[in-house]
Amino acid sequence: MEHPHLPHPQGADAAGQVPEAVRHPPWLLWAAAGLALAMAIVALVGWTIDRGHVFGFDRSIMRAMRHAGNTALPIGPAWLEGLMIDITTLGGGTALTLVVVLTAGFLAVRRLWITAALVVAATALGSLAVDLAKLIVARPRPQVIDHLVEVSSMSFPSGHSANSAIVYLTIATLLAQVVDTRGARNFILVAAGLLVVAIGCSRVYLGVHWPTDVLAGWSFGTFWALGWWALGAWIRIKRSTG
């Protein structure tokens, strides 16, 4: 069994029948709602940006990341810049690809084929959706403060924020369902959430993303992960109930 904490045959009664609430859960509906909401958030904010709307807090927050009068000097102690660069690397394509490959490989070795396939599909399709949104909206990178790292793609939505949410939150929910204690599950979920938040904040600190890019990326990635998680639950329940 792939996930002992999900509704599945372990919840069957003594006669081997799966309870009605388990046979007909709204997992597919939640999956569709999560994926639709993820796309809607990006589409709405992207449409607003495409029509030339400027969010005032974008510039204010970015200017707050630098010392007054010097757009090249980041705020905070000297080591903070290096830390932010290290954190932002955890949301890059190379790091996330390695995490997905290693996770999918581990799941395959454990013969958890459905979960492995869902991890690969969710992350690959999510990344493609983010790239497509970047091409459609074509929002230039912010030039309010100096960039502390090199970037080449469009700005909206933040790929680091969206893809890290997709990858780390999906994996966290999987891990949370195979540990025995509530404390361990909470730690895994909170740690993943904090990592995703840190990666998004690093993009603004480094000057390469507007805050709205990051907010849209977080929202998209979170609801995308939840949508695929619900879809996975629906698939497993369908398989367990025949």
Tab-separated table of C-alpha atoms in Angstrom:
chain	number	residue	atom	x	y	z
A	1	MET	CA	0.000	0.000	0.000
A	2	GLU	CA	1.365	3.340	-0.980
A	3	HIS	CA	0.035	5.691	1.670
A	4	PRO	CA	-1.170	4.296	4.980
A	5	HIS	CA	-2.713	7.587	6.056
A	6	LEU	CA	-4.894	7.999	2.979
A	7	PRO	CA	-8.392	6.538	2.771
A	8	HIS	CA	-7.901	3.096	1.206
A	9	PRO	CA	-8.654	-0.532	2.000
A	10	GLN	CA	-7.192	-0.152	5.491
A	11	GLY	CA	-10.396	1.735	6.247
A	12	ALA	CA	-12.574	-1.166	5.126
A	13	ASP	CA	-14.955	-2.784	7.576
A	14	ALA	CA	-14.811	-6.340	8.813
A	15	ALA	CA	-16.724	-7.574	5.787
A	16	GLY	CA	-14.139	-6.067	3.476
A	17	GLN	CA	-16.459	-3.323	2.263
A	18	VAL	CA	-15.112	0.197	1.869
A	19	PRO	CA	-17.304	2.747	3.691
A	20	GLU	CA	-19.510	4.982	1.545
A	21	ALA	CA	-17.580	8.114	2.554
A	22	VAL	CA	-14.403	6.480	1.280
A	23	ARG	CA	-15.939	5.012	-1.879
A	24	HIS	CA	-17.200	8.380	-3.064
A	25	PRO	CA	-14.881	11.119	-1.771
A	26	PRO	CA	-14.669	14.411	-3.666
A	27	TRP	CA	-10.978	13.856	-4.482
A	28	LEU	CA	-11.398	14.321	-8.223
A	29	LEU	CA	-13.377	17.506	-7.655
A	30	TRP	CA	-10.701	18.857	-5.346
A	31	ALA	CA	-8.030	17.950	-7.870
A	32	ALA	CA	-9.822	19.824	-10.636
A	33	ALA	CA	-10.470	22.788	-8.346
A	34	GLY	CA	-6.842	22.984	-7.243
A	35	LEU	CA	-5.462	22.872	-10.774
A	36	ALA	CA	-8.066	25.340	-12.037
A	37	LEU	CA	-7.352	27.766	-9.217
A	38	ALA	CA	-3.618	27.546	-9.863
A	39	MET	CA	-4.114	28.478	-13.506
A	40	ALA	CA	-6.697	31.157	-12.672
A	41	ILE	CA	-4.390	32.977	-10.258
A	42	VAL	CA	-1.582	33.177	-12.794
A	43	ALA	CA	-3.988	34.124	-15.586
A	44	LEU	CA	-5.652	36.899	-13.574
A	45	VAL	CA	-2.467	38.504	-12.270
A	46	GLY	CA	-0.783	38.033	-15.642
A	47	TRP	CA	-3.704	39.677	-17.441
A	48	THR	CA	-3.553	42.602	-15.010
A	49	ILE	CA	0.170	43.033	-15.600
A	50	ASP	CA	-0.234	42.653	-19.360
A	51	ARG	CA	-2.673	45.587	-19.368
A	52	GLY	CA	0.041	47.794	-17.925
A	53	HIS	CA	-1.022	47.874	-14.285
A	54	VAL	CA	1.833	48.590	-11.898
A	55	PHE	CA	1.625	47.388	-8.306
A	56	GLY	CA	3.027	50.121	-6.082
A	57	PHE	CA	4.198	47.754	-3.372
A	58	ASP	CA	6.400	45.944	-5.906
A	59	ARG	CA	8.797	48.860	-6.178
A	60	SER	CA	8.577	49.754	-2.484
A	61	ILE	CA	9.532	46.264	-1.344
A	62	MET	CA	12.377	45.990	-3.831
A	63	ARG	CA	13.842	49.355	-2.833
A	64	ALA	CA	13.705	48.212	0.791
A	65	MET	CA	16.099	45.394	-0.152
A	66	ARG	CA	18.933	47.892	-0.731
A	67	HIS	CA	20.599	50.643	1.252
A	68	ALA	CA	19.248	54.101	0.502
A	69	GLY	CA	21.146	55.737	-2.329
A	70	ASN	CA	22.961	52.550	-3.372
A	71	THR	CA	20.943	50.052	-5.432
A	72	ALA	CA	23.912	47.658	-5.542
A	73	LEU	CA	24.360	47.293	-1.766
A	74	PRO	CA	21.928	44.790	-0.208
A	75	ILE	CA	20.621	45.273	3.298
A	76	GLY	CA	21.707	43.068	6.158
A	77	PRO	CA	25.054	41.613	7.254
A	78	ALA	CA	27.689	40.712	4.677
A	79	TRP	CA	26.985	36.968	4.888
A	80	LEU	CA	23.285	37.391	4.046
A	81	GLU	CA	23.928	37.881	0.331
A	82	GLY	CA	25.822	34.593	0.102
A	83	LEU	CA	23.128	32.809	2.094
A	84	MET	CA	20.402	34.103	-0.216
A	85	ILE	CA	22.354	32.949	-3.269
A	86	ASP	CA	22.709	29.490	-1.729
A	87	ILE	CA	19.001	29.352	-0.866
A	88	THR	CA	17.919	30.470	-4.322
A	89	THR	CA	19.995	27.642	-5.828
A	90	LEU	CA	17.706	25.152	-4.084
A	91	GLY	CA	14.867	26.394	-6.295
A	92	GLY	CA	16.832	26.206	-9.548
A	93	GLY	CA	16.301	23.714	-12.330
A	94	THR	CA	19.325	21.559	-11.545
A	95	ALA	CA	18.554	21.158	-7.844
A	96	LEU	CA	14.847	20.504	-8.385
A	97	THR	CA	15.512	18.007	-11.177
A	98	LEU	CA	17.887	16.074	-8.933
A	99	VAL	CA	15.334	16.072	-6.120
A	100	VAL	CA	12.586	14.795	-8.432
A	101	VAL	CA	14.782	12.113	-10.025
A	102	LEU	CA	16.040	10.848	-6.661
A	103	THR	CA	12.553	10.879	-5.155
A	104	ALA	CA	10.970	9.122	-8.134
A	105	GLY	CA	13.801	6.591	-8.163
A	106	PHE	CA	13.351	5.856	-4.476
A	107	LEU	CA	9.601	5.419	-4.933
A	108	ALA	CA	10.174	3.133	-7.921
A	109	VAL	CA	12.591	0.969	-5.932
A	110	ARG	CA	9.885	0.711	-3.274
A	111	ARG	CA	7.472	-0.261	-6.087
A	112	LEU	CA	5.263	2.743	-5.378
A	113	TRP	CA	4.631	3.217	-9.075
A	114	ILE	CA	1.582	5.467	-8.849
A	115	THR	CA	3.253	7.916	-6.493
A	116	ALA	CA	6.439	7.965	-8.571
A	117	ALA	CA	4.465	8.658	-11.744
A	118	LEU	CA	2.477	11.416	-10.053
A	119	VAL	CA	5.641	13.117	-8.797
A	120	VAL	CA	7.175	13.126	-12.282
A	121	ALA	CA	3.969	14.208	-14.037
A	122	ALA	CA	3.122	16.950	-11.545
A	123	THR	CA	6.579	18.503	-11.626
A	124	ALA	CA	7.136	18.202	-15.379
A	125	LEU	CA	3.734	19.582	-16.394
A	126	GLY	CA	3.903	22.279	-13.730
A	127	SER	CA	7.262	23.460	-15.033
A	128	LEU	CA	5.897	23.579	-18.579
A	129	ALA	CA	2.895	25.605	-17.398
A	130	VAL	CA	5.190	28.118	-15.694
A	131	ASP	CA	7.340	28.465	-18.824
A	132	LEU	CA	4.217	28.986	-20.942
A	133	ALA	CA	2.957	31.693	-18.593
A	134	LYS	CA	6.327	33.463	-18.817
A	135	LEU	CA	6.105	33.495	-22.621
A	136	ILE	CA	2.509	34.731	-22.668
A	137	VAL	CA	2.844	37.522	-20.101
A	138	ALA	CA	6.428	38.413	-21.107
A	139	ARG	CA	6.982	40.655	-18.105
A	140	PRO	CA	10.502	42.131	-18.080
A	141	ARG	CA	12.753	41.573	-15.110
A	142	PRO	CA	12.740	44.425	-12.570
A	143	GLN	CA	15.384	47.077	-13.042
A	144	VAL	CA	14.689	48.913	-9.796
A	145	ILE	CA	17.772	47.551	-8.021
A	146	ASP	CA	20.914	45.776	-9.168
A	147	HIS	CA	20.660	42.035	-9.819
A	148	LEU	CA	22.922	39.955	-7.590
A	149	VAL	CA	22.629	36.839	-9.792
A	150	GLU	CA	22.390	36.305	-13.546
A	151	VAL	CA	18.954	35.728	-15.096
A	152	SER	CA	17.772	35.327	-18.676
A	153	SER	CA	14.075	34.390	-18.815
A	154	MET	CA	10.985	36.546	-18.350
A	155	SER	CA	9.903	37.580	-14.868
A	156	PHE	CA	6.284	36.450	-14.351
A	157	PRO	CA	5.618	34.160	-12.612
A	158	SER	CA	8.693	33.298	-10.576
A	159	GLY	CA	9.815	29.877	-11.752
A	160	HIS	CA	11.899	29.327	-8.621
A	161	SER	CA	8.892	30.074	-6.395
A	162	ALA	CA	6.387	28.048	-8.412
A	163	ASN	CA	8.570	25.032	-9.120
A	164	SER	CA	9.957	24.811	-5.589
A	165	ALA	CA	6.394	24.853	-4.248
A	166	ILE	CA	5.397	22.118	-6.691
A	167	VAL	CA	8.383	19.901	-5.915
A	168	TYR	CA	8.993	20.386	-2.213
A	169	LEU	CA	5.346	20.545	-1.146
A	170	THR	CA	4.447	17.471	-3.187
A	171	ILE	CA	7.316	15.481	-1.698
A	172	ALA	CA	6.522	16.761	1.799
A	173	THR	CA	2.927	15.575	1.594
A	174	LEU	CA	4.133	12.171	0.423
A	175	LEU	CA	6.621	11.860	3.267
A	176	ALA	CA	4.073	13.107	5.776
A	177	GLN	CA	1.856	10.149	4.915
A	178	VAL	CA	4.415	7.465	5.645
A	179	VAL	CA	5.624	8.642	9.054
A	180	ASP	CA	3.925	7.471	12.221
A	181	THR	CA	3.748	10.529	14.469
A	182	ARG	CA	1.853	13.773	14.065
A	183	GLY	CA	4.869	15.743	15.254
A	184	ALA	CA	7.052	14.306	12.499
A	185	ARG	CA	4.391	14.999	9.874
A	186	ASN	CA	4.002	18.581	11.047
A	187	PHE	CA	7.775	19.087	11.015
A	188	ILE	CA	8.063	17.827	7.426
A	189	LEU	CA	5.245	20.045	6.168
A	190	VAL	CA	6.414	23.147	8.035
A	191	ALA	CA	10.029	22.643	6.926
A	192	ALA	CA	8.972	22.317	3.289
A	193	GLY	CA	6.773	25.388	3.549
A	194	LEU	CA	9.546	27.466	5.108
A	195	LEU	CA	11.978	26.348	2.407
A	196	VAL	CA	9.564	27.413	-0.329
A	197	VAL	CA	9.028	30.783	1.371
A	198	ALA	CA	12.780	31.301	1.768
A	199	ILE	CA	13.418	30.538	-1.908
A	200	GLY	CA	10.765	33.025	-3.004
A	201	CYS	CA	12.051	35.747	-0.688
A	202	SER	CA	15.578	35.195	-1.975
A	203	ARG	CA	14.440	36.060	-5.502
A	204	VAL	CA	13.221	39.470	-4.381
A	205	TYR	CA	16.280	40.079	-2.198
A	206	LEU	CA	18.565	39.289	-5.131
A	207	GLY	CA	16.662	41.815	-7.248
A	208	VAL	CA	15.597	39.438	-10.021
A	209	HIS	CA	11.847	39.207	-9.352
A	210	TRP	CA	9.001	41.523	-8.501
A	211	PRO	CA	7.174	40.504	-5.299
A	212	THR	CA	4.035	39.841	-7.373
A	213	ASP	CA	6.049	37.354	-9.457
A	214	VAL	CA	6.853	35.454	-6.286
A	215	LEU	CA	3.321	35.641	-4.866
A	216	ALA	CA	1.892	34.281	-8.109
A	217	GLY	CA	4.531	31.553	-8.182
A	218	TRP	CA	3.781	30.496	-4.609
A	219	SER	CA	0.046	30.439	-5.256
A	220	PHE	CA	0.355	28.525	-8.499
A	221	GLY	CA	2.806	25.976	-7.121
A	222	THR	CA	0.824	25.351	-3.943
A	223	PHE	CA	-2.536	24.811	-5.623
A	224	TRP	CA	-0.911	22.823	-8.421
A	225	ALA	CA	0.661	20.473	-5.866
A	226	LEU	CA	-2.618	20.154	-3.963
A	227	GLY	CA	-4.488	19.432	-7.173
A	228	TRP	CA	-2.148	16.605	-8.123
A	229	TRP	CA	-2.199	15.310	-4.570
A	230	ALA	CA	-5.993	15.085	-4.670
A	231	LEU	CA	-5.825	13.452	-8.099
A	232	GLY	CA	-3.436	10.861	-6.723
A	233	ALA	CA	-5.787	10.136	-3.834
A	234	TRP	CA	-8.653	9.638	-6.287
A	235	ILE	CA	-6.590	7.255	-8.433
A	236	ARG	CA	-5.544	5.162	-5.454
A	237	ILE	CA	-9.082	4.955	-4.116
A	238	LYS	CA	-10.420	3.934	-7.539
A	239	ARG	CA	-7.813	1.187	-7.716
A	240	SER	CA	-8.545	-0.024	-4.199
A	241	THR	CA	-12.320	-0.155	-4.698
A	242	GLY	CA	-12.266	-1.621	-8.192
